[in-house]
């Protein structure tokens, strides 16, 4: 660590220098950059002002625009979810007796509580959409091929985590639909041949009760977000090694300064915030009645990402353990895509793979539509 | 002792085989067998007791009772089976109590000998039963009333029997002959849900009732709101035949008494009816009764729309009275609509969610007014009904306007959103300026 230099004419003897003499600020800054602020390594032996000034003028490739922005959105939306989630956790009580009441207190009685609740719900909706669209984009551009397998796996893991965050978060409100959607989902999970009993043990039994609720809560606020943050780190760690996704052929890489990149990111955050506020105000999620373990309401459907398997299993009444296995196989199948779809890199093989992807996606969308319209048997 | 011997006998051959294999390491075979036998003892003892051949030990101290049917059952097994299950058998009433004779003998000449009455004639049955059931000293121990026979003689059944018509109900038709059970027993003919069927055995038999010019009232009753309450909702307090006609003194309510009978349960309706223009005390002549609009046996659930149609049954030629009924109906309908609109708005507010506990309570209050308006309509006076409908309507209005106010407050959020976007775009513009400035400098 270099000594502070009070003789430097540019340095002001302010709180930064006061701190700089006591802790290595560049080191902290460097740590933060690992989560995506900057993709160049930081020299931690120099004072933070100098590092940042130099960094601000460093040319960086534009990655806050075009399809690359999707990766950035997964991080920004997650940060918004974390902030609103923490504020919600101040008032939420994870017991079956108090869960619904405390949620209603937040939404109905707290000033701006409805706003936090709706922001969190819409943020989750957008985050799920963004991670899925990002996965589709990575597939479309063949970004699962060497050397980007880790990027793909991380992206798949992020989809898993977001869907599980959504699944666990849904139960927390303990309203009629979330409760029964969870009961139905857990039936499939617990029926898995070997994993089922283990999961039943880890999630607190086969009956959706207070044990399950507190475990879902712990998963939702601690375990899964931590894993997701680790995934964000991994994403940028791979990017630092293998580089950003290549630009389309024949187009040169546009560069910008790090300062303007930061501004772009700030604008993106503000814009996203505006979109969320608009959605939360104009199309708020309906507030439902409390869960009753003895009354199943009509019209309970799984969330949008599970509508396709829901439609299939409604048509084909197979045992739960088979449907669970099929879903598990699908999830792992997507993960292992780089091993199956290598191709020879020629435009022809790439077209074939893309076509297959489009067909699978079209079938999935059609089945989802069927699931949304299907009358429950 | 037999049980202890049995397992060791069972295990003896096994013990011998074990002895051939065993050296010094295992305990002596006889000991092993004994230990095993001791371990298995409880299980085997249980098994032995459960075997059907084993005689079950008699309960000590109670001498075997001779059956209440005595030896009659030897020749009359079907009657014996019915009788042994009945309440009378429990209380030591014997065959001979009603039929006479001697139940200790198997000789027909002796059994059907001195004092033998055989099958009692229908006309004699009420008096026969009354020989015990009218005796205060005999019935006191059971806390049973003793006036059934006296009541029966006042009933339609009893009066016809006195005139020599034996095709009427006597005690045994409703209570059974040999298999009499207390009315609290669900198998009893007189258990509340079984009463319509018991009366309907005759009154639902058109072959029996047709010649007498009586309708099939069982069928009529089964279609009524009273029967639905009794059977569909298992409400044992719902009225059956006996609730209106009486039990042993069964007779149709006389003209002028109908409102008293119905009024036993429908107290509010009767109160308004008595105060209204239809009651004889008010208009001095015989007016309509409950059954005139509601029918006697096919009583339907409250149908407010009857207000618009029922009047025409008598007042078809009186447009003024017809219009009165229609006005009461319209008034009630509009108040009910207001309350339902308020309830729908409350549900809408709940989904936002807004605090609605207070509104729910007030809507319940309004519904109570509406419920009171229906009995009040029996006074056939506009003002009496309007006293309730006006209150219900005003509560409905209040709740609606308050919820509209709060929902309107929500709409303001959307106007604030426009302001919010103005500032947001301004922020974006400023950020863009900073970015572009930095880029130019670079």
JSON list of N, CA and C in Angstrom, two decimals, chain A residues 143-189:
[
{"chain": "A", "resi": 143, "resn": "UNK", "atom": "N", "xyz": [-23.90, -18.88, -27.69]},
{"chain": "A", "resi": 143, "resn": "UNK", "atom": "CA", "xyz": [-22.91, -18.48, -26.69]},
{"chain": "A", "resi": 143, "resn": "UNK", "atom": "C", "xyz": [-22.71, -19.55, -25.61]},
{"chain": "A", "resi": 144, "resn": "UNK", "atom": "N", "xyz": [-23.19, -20.75, -25.87]},
{"chain": "A", "resi": 144, "resn": "UNK", "atom": "CA", "xyz": [-22.95, -21.84, -24.93]},
{"chain": "A", "resi": 144, "resn": "UNK", "atom": "C", "xyz": [-21.75, -22.66, -25.37]},
{"chain": "A", "resi": 145, "resn": "UNK", "atom": "N", "xyz": [-21.22, -22.34, -26.59]},
{"chain": "A", "resi": 145, "resn": "UNK", "atom": "CA", "xyz": [-20.08, -23.11, -27.10]},
{"chain": "A", "resi": 145, "resn": "UNK", "atom": "C", "xyz": [-18.79, -22.65, -26.44]},
{"chain": "A", "resi": 146, "resn": "UNK", "atom": "N", "xyz": [-17.77, -23.48, -26.53]},
{"chain": "A", "resi": 146, "resn": "UNK", "atom": "CA", "xyz": [-16.49, -23.16, -25.93]},
{"chain": "A", "resi": 146, "resn": "UNK", "atom": "C", "xyz": [-16.02, -21.81, -26.45]},
{"chain": "A", "resi": 147, "resn": "UNK", "atom": "N", "xyz": [-15.48, -20.95, -25.65]},
{"chain": "A", "resi": 147, "resn": "UNK", "atom": "CA", "xyz": [-15.12, -21.20, -24.23]},
{"chain": "A", "resi": 147, "resn": "UNK", "atom": "C", "xyz": [-16.17, -20.64, -23.26]},
{"chain": "A", "resi": 148, "resn": "UNK", "atom": "N", "xyz": [-17.45, -20.55, -23.69]},
{"chain": "A", "resi": 148, "resn": "UNK", "atom": "CA", "xyz": [-18.43, -19.88, -22.83]},
{"chain": "A", "resi": 148, "resn": "UNK", "atom": "C", "xyz": [-19.37, -20.85, -22.12]},
{"chain": "A", "resi": 149, "resn": "UNK", "atom": "N", "xyz": [-18.97, -22.11, -21.94]},
{"chain": "A", "resi": 149, "resn": "UNK", "atom": "CA", "xyz": [-19.86, -23.08, -21.28]},
{"chain": "A", "resi": 149, "resn": "UNK", "atom": "C", "xyz": [-20.23, -22.60, -19.88]},
{"chain": "A", "resi": 150, "resn": "UNK", "atom": "N", "xyz": [-19.21, -22.04, -19.16]},
{"chain": "A", "resi": 150, "resn": "UNK", "atom": "CA", "xyz": [-19.50, -21.59, -17.79]},
{"chain": "A", "resi": 150, "resn": "UNK", "atom": "C", "xyz": [-20.53, -20.48, -17.79]},
{"chain": "A", "resi": 151, "resn": "UNK", "atom": "N", "xyz": [-20.47, -19.62, -18.80]},
{"chain": "A", "resi": 151, "resn": "UNK", "atom": "CA", "xyz": [-21.42, -18.52, -18.91]},
{"chain": "A", "resi": 151, "resn": "UNK", "atom": "C", "xyz": [-22.83, -19.09, -19.05]},
{"chain": "A", "resi": 152, "resn": "UNK", "atom": "N", "xyz": [-22.94, -20.10, -19.91]},
{"chain": "A", "resi": 152, "resn": "UNK", "atom": "CA", "xyz": [-24.24, -20.75, -20.14]},
{"chain": "A", "resi": 152, "resn": "UNK", "atom": "C", "xyz": [-24.74, -21.41, -18.85]},
{"chain": "A", "resi": 153, "resn": "UNK", "atom": "N", "xyz": [-23.84, -22.15, -18.21]},
{"chain": "A", "resi": 153, "resn": "UNK", "atom": "CA", "xyz": [-24.27, -22.85, -16.99]},
{"chain": "A", "resi": 153, "resn": "UNK", "atom": "C", "xyz": [-24.72, -21.87, -15.91]},
{"chain": "A", "resi": 154, "resn": "UNK", "atom": "N", "xyz": [-23.99, -20.80, -15.82]},
{"chain": "A", "resi": 154, "resn": "UNK", "atom": "CA", "xyz": [-24.38, -19.78, -14.84]},
{"chain": "A", "resi": 154, "resn": "UNK", "atom": "C", "xyz": [-25.73, -19.18, -15.20]},
{"chain": "A", "resi": 155, "resn": "UNK", "atom": "N", "xyz": [-25.92, -18.95, -16.51]},
{"chain": "A", "resi": 155, "resn": "UNK", "atom": "CA", "xyz": [-27.20, -18.37, -16.94]},
{"chain": "A", "resi": 155, "resn": "UNK", "atom": "C", "xyz": [-28.34, -19.33, -16.62]},
{"chain": "A", "resi": 156, "resn": "UNK", "atom": "N", "xyz": [-28.12, -20.65, -16.84]},
{"chain": "A", "resi": 156, "resn": "UNK", "atom": "CA", "xyz": [-29.16, -21.65, -16.53]},
{"chain": "A", "resi": 156, "resn": "UNK", "atom": "C", "xyz": [-29.41, -21.65, -15.02]},
{"chain": "A", "resi": 157, "resn": "UNK", "atom": "N", "xyz": [-28.30, -21.61, -14.25]},
{"chain": "A", "resi": 157, "resn": "UNK", "atom": "CA", "xyz": [-28.45, -21.60, -12.78]},
{"chain": "A", "resi": 157, "resn": "UNK", "atom": "C", "xyz": [-29.24, -20.38, -12.34]},
{"chain": "A", "resi": 158, "resn": "UNK", "atom": "N", "xyz": [-29.03, -19.25, -13.02]},
{"chain": "A", "resi": 158, "resn": "UNK", "atom": "CA", "xyz": [-29.77, -18.04, -12.64]},
{"chain": "A", "resi": 158, "resn": "UNK", "atom": "C", "xyz": [-31.26, -18.22, -12.93]},
{"chain": "A", "resi": 159, "resn": "UNK", "atom": "N", "xyz": [-31.59, -18.88, -14.03]},
{"chain": "A", "resi": 159, "resn": "UNK", "atom": "CA", "xyz": [-33.01, -19.16, -14.32]},
{"chain": "A", "resi": 159, "resn": "UNK", "atom": "C", "xyz": [-33.58, -20.04, -13.21]},
{"chain": "A", "resi": 160, "resn": "UNK", "atom": "N", "xyz": [-32.87, -21.09, -12.88]},
{"chain": "A", "resi": 160, "resn": "UNK", "atom": "CA", "xyz": [-33.33, -21.98, -11.80]},
{"chain": "A", "resi": 160, "resn": "UNK", "atom": "C", "xyz": [-33.59, -21.18, -10.53]},
{"chain": "A", "resi": 161, "resn": "UNK", "atom": "N", "xyz": [-32.58, -20.38, -10.17]},
{"chain": "A", "resi": 161, "resn": "UNK", "atom": "CA", "xyz": [-32.67, -19.65, -8.90]},
{"chain": "A", "resi": 161, "resn": "UNK", "atom": "C", "xyz": [-33.84, -18.67, -8.91]},
{"chain": "A", "resi": 162, "resn": "UNK", "atom": "N", "xyz": [-34.01, -17.97, -10.04]},
{"chain": "A", "resi": 162, "resn": "UNK", "atom": "CA", "xyz": [-35.10, -16.99, -10.08]},
{"chain": "A", "resi": 162, "resn": "UNK", "atom": "C", "xyz": [-36.45, -17.70, -9.99]},
{"chain": "A", "resi": 163, "resn": "UNK", "atom": "N", "xyz": [-36.59, -18.82, -10.69]},
{"chain": "A", "resi": 163, "resn": "UNK", "atom": "CA", "xyz": [-37.86, -19.54, -10.63]},
{"chain": "A", "resi": 163, "resn": "UNK", "atom": "C", "xyz": [-38.10, -20.07, -9.22]},
{"chain": "A", "resi": 164, "resn": "UNK", "atom": "N", "xyz": [-37.03, -20.49, -8.54]},
{"chain": "A", "resi": 164, "resn": "UNK", "atom": "CA", "xyz": [-37.21, -20.96, -7.16]},
{"chain": "A", "resi": 164, "resn": "UNK", "atom": "C", "xyz": [-37.50, -19.80, -6.21]},
{"chain": "A", "resi": 165, "resn": "UNK", "atom": "N", "xyz": [-36.86, -18.67, -6.48]},
{"chain": "A", "resi": 165, "resn": "UNK", "atom": "CA", "xyz": [-37.18, -17.47, -5.68]},
{"chain": "A", "resi": 165, "resn": "UNK", "atom": "C", "xyz": [-38.65, -17.11, -5.86]},
{"chain": "A", "resi": 166, "resn": "UNK", "atom": "N", "xyz": [-39.12, -17.23, -7.10]},
{"chain": "A", "resi": 166, "resn": "UNK", "atom": "CA", "xyz": [-40.52, -16.93, -7.39]},
{"chain": "A", "resi": 166, "resn": "UNK", "atom": "C", "xyz": [-41.43, -17.93, -6.68]},
{"chain": "A", "resi": 167, "resn": "UNK", "atom": "N", "xyz": [-41.07, -19.21, -6.76]},
{"chain": "A", "resi": 167, "resn": "UNK", "atom": "CA", "xyz": [-41.88, -20.27, -6.14]},
{"chain": "A", "resi": 167, "resn": "UNK", "atom": "C", "xyz": [-41.95, -20.10, -4.62]},
{"chain": "A", "resi": 168, "resn": "UNK", "atom": "N", "xyz": [-40.78, -19.84, -4.00]},
{"chain": "A", "resi": 168, "resn": "UNK", "atom": "CA", "xyz": [-40.78, -19.68, -2.54]},
{"chain": "A", "resi": 168, "resn": "UNK", "atom": "C", "xyz": [-41.44, -18.37, -2.13]},
{"chain": "A", "resi": 169, "resn": "UNK", "atom": "N", "xyz": [-41.23, -17.32, -2.93]},
{"chain": "A", "resi": 169, "resn": "UNK", "atom": "CA", "xyz": [-41.79, -16.02, -2.57]},
{"chain": "A", "resi": 169, "resn": "UNK", "atom": "C", "xyz": [-43.30, -15.99, -2.67]},
{"chain": "A", "resi": 170, "resn": "UNK", "atom": "N", "xyz": [-43.83, -16.73, -3.64]},
{"chain": "A", "resi": 170, "resn": "UNK", "atom": "CA", "xyz": [-45.27, -16.79, -3.83]},
{"chain": "A", "resi": 170, "resn": "UNK", "atom": "C", "xyz": [-45.98, -17.29, -2.58]},
{"chain": "A", "resi": 171, "resn": "UNK", "atom": "N", "xyz": [-45.38, -18.30, -1.93]},
{"chain": "A", "resi": 171, "resn": "UNK", "atom": "CA", "xyz": [-46.05, -18.90, -0.76]},
{"chain": "A", "resi": 171, "resn": "UNK", "atom": "C", "xyz": [-46.13, -17.90, 0.40]},
{"chain": "A", "resi": 172, "resn": "UNK", "atom": "N", "xyz": [-45.13, -17.00, 0.47]},
{"chain": "A", "resi": 172, "resn": "UNK", "atom": "CA", "xyz": [-45.01, -16.17, 1.67]},
{"chain": "A", "resi": 172, "resn": "UNK", "atom": "C", "xyz": [-46.26, -15.34, 1.95]},
{"chain": "A", "resi": 173, "resn": "UNK", "atom": "N", "xyz": [-46.99, -14.93, 0.90]},
{"chain": "A", "resi": 173, "resn": "UNK", "atom": "CA", "xyz": [-48.18, -14.12, 1.16]},
{"chain": "A", "resi": 173, "resn": "UNK", "atom": "C", "xyz": [-49.29, -14.95, 1.78]},
{"chain": "A", "resi": 174, "resn": "UNK", "atom": "N", "xyz": [-49.20, -16.28, 1.63]},
{"chain": "A", "resi": 174, "resn": "UNK", "atom": "CA", "xyz": [-50.15, -17.20, 2.26]},
{"chain": "A", "resi": 174, "resn": "UNK", "atom": "C", "xyz": [-51.60, -16.89, 1.88]},
{"chain": "A", "resi": 175, "resn": "UNK", "atom": "N", "xyz": [-51.81, -16.50, 0.62]},
{"chain": "A", "resi": 175, "resn": "UNK", "atom": "CA", "xyz": [-53.19, -16.31, 0.17]},
{"chain": "A", "resi": 175, "resn": "UNK", "atom": "C", "xyz": [-53.65, -17.62, -0.49]},
{"chain": "A", "resi": 176, "resn": "UNK", "atom": "N", "xyz": [-54.93, -17.66, -0.80]},
{"chain": "A", "resi": 176, "resn": "UNK", "atom": "CA", "xyz": [-55.54, -18.91, -1.24]},
{"chain": "A", "resi": 176, "resn": "UNK", "atom": "C", "xyz": [-54.82, -19.48, -2.46]},
{"chain": "A", "resi": 177, "resn": "UNK", "atom": "N", "xyz": [-54.53, -18.62, -3.45]},
{"chain": "A", "resi": 177, "resn": "UNK", "atom": "CA", "xyz": [-53.93, -19.14, -4.67]},
{"chain": "A", "resi": 177, "resn": "UNK", "atom": "C", "xyz": [-52.50, -19.58, -4.46]},
{"chain": "A", "resi": 178, "resn": "UNK", "atom": "N", "xyz": [-51.71, -18.76, -3.73]},
{"chain": "A", "resi": 178, "resn": "UNK", "atom": "CA", "xyz": [-50.31, -19.11, -3.54]},
{"chain": "A", "resi": 178, "resn": "UNK", "atom": "C", "xyz": [-50.21, -20.39, -2.74]},
{"chain": "A", "resi": 179, "resn": "UNK", "atom": "N", "xyz": [-51.06, -20.53, -1.74]},
{"chain": "A", "resi": 179, "resn": "UNK", "atom": "CA", "xyz": [-51.01, -21.73, -0.90]},
{"chain": "A", "resi": 179, "resn": "UNK", "atom": "C", "xyz": [-51.29, -22.97, -1.73]},
{"chain": "A", "resi": 180, "resn": "UNK", "atom": "N", "xyz": [-52.36, -22.92, -2.51]},
{"chain": "A", "resi": 180, "resn": "UNK", "atom": "CA", "xyz": [-52.74, -24.14, -3.24]},
{"chain": "A", "resi": 180, "resn": "UNK", "atom": "C", "xyz": [-51.83, -24.41, -4.41]},
{"chain": "A", "resi": 181, "resn": "UNK", "atom": "N", "xyz": [-51.28, -23.34, -5.03]},
{"chain": "A", "resi": 181, "resn": "UNK", "atom": "CA", "xyz": [-50.30, -23.56, -6.09]},
{"chain": "A", "resi": 181, "resn": "UNK", "atom": "C", "xyz": [-49.07, -24.26, -5.50]},
{"chain": "A", "resi": 182, "resn": "UNK", "atom": "N", "xyz": [-48.69, -23.88, -4.27]},
{"chain": "A", "resi": 182, "resn": "UNK", "atom": "CA", "xyz": [-47.54, -24.50, -3.62]},
{"chain": "A", "resi": 182, "resn": "UNK", "atom": "C", "xyz": [-47.85, -25.95, -3.27]},
{"chain": "A", "resi": 183, "resn": "UNK", "atom": "N", "xyz": [-49.04, -26.20, -2.74]},
{"chain": "A", "resi": 183, "resn": "UNK", "atom": "CA", "xyz": [-49.42, -27.57, -2.40]},
{"chain": "A", "resi": 183, "resn": "UNK", "atom": "C", "xyz": [-49.27, -28.46, -3.62]},
{"chain": "A", "resi": 184, "resn": "UNK", "atom": "N", "xyz": [-49.76, -27.95, -4.75]},
{"chain": "A", "resi": 184, "resn": "UNK", "atom": "CA", "xyz": [-49.73, -28.73, -5.99]},
{"chain": "A", "resi": 184, "resn": "UNK", "atom": "C", "xyz": [-48.28, -28.93, -6.44]},
{"chain": "A", "resi": 185, "resn": "UNK", "atom": "N", "xyz": [-47.51, -27.87, -6.40]},
{"chain": "A", "resi": 185, "resn": "UNK", "atom": "CA", "xyz": [-46.11, -27.96, -6.81]},
{"chain": "A", "resi": 185, "resn": "UNK", "atom": "C", "xyz": [-45.33, -28.92, -5.93]},
{"chain": "A", "resi": 186, "resn": "UNK", "atom": "N", "xyz": [-45.59, -28.85, -4.62]},
{"chain": "A", "resi": 186, "resn": "UNK", "atom": "CA", "xyz": [-44.86, -29.70, -3.68]},
{"chain": "A", "resi": 186, "resn": "UNK", "atom": "C", "xyz": [-45.22, -31.17, -3.86]},
{"chain": "A", "resi": 187, "resn": "UNK", "atom": "N", "xyz": [-46.47, -31.43, -4.29]},
{"chain": "A", "resi": 187, "resn": "UNK", "atom": "CA", "xyz": [-46.86, -32.81, -4.54]},
{"chain": "A", "resi": 187, "resn": "UNK", "atom": "C", "xyz": [-45.95, -33.42, -5.60]},
{"chain": "A", "resi": 188, "resn": "UNK", "atom": "N", "xyz": [-45.66, -32.61, -6.64]},
{"chain": "A", "resi": 188, "resn": "UNK", "atom": "CA", "xyz": [-44.79, -33.10, -7.71]},
{"chain": "A", "resi": 188, "resn": "UNK", "atom": "C", "xyz": [-43.37, -33.27, -7.18]},
{"chain": "A", "resi": 189, "resn": "UNK", "atom": "N", "xyz": [-42.90, -32.29, -6.42]},
{"chain": "A", "resi": 189, "resn": "UNK", "atom": "CA", "xyz": [-41.52, -32.33, -5.91]},
{"chain": "A", "resi": 189, "resn": "UNK", "atom": "C", "xyz": [-41.33, -33.55, -5.00]}
]
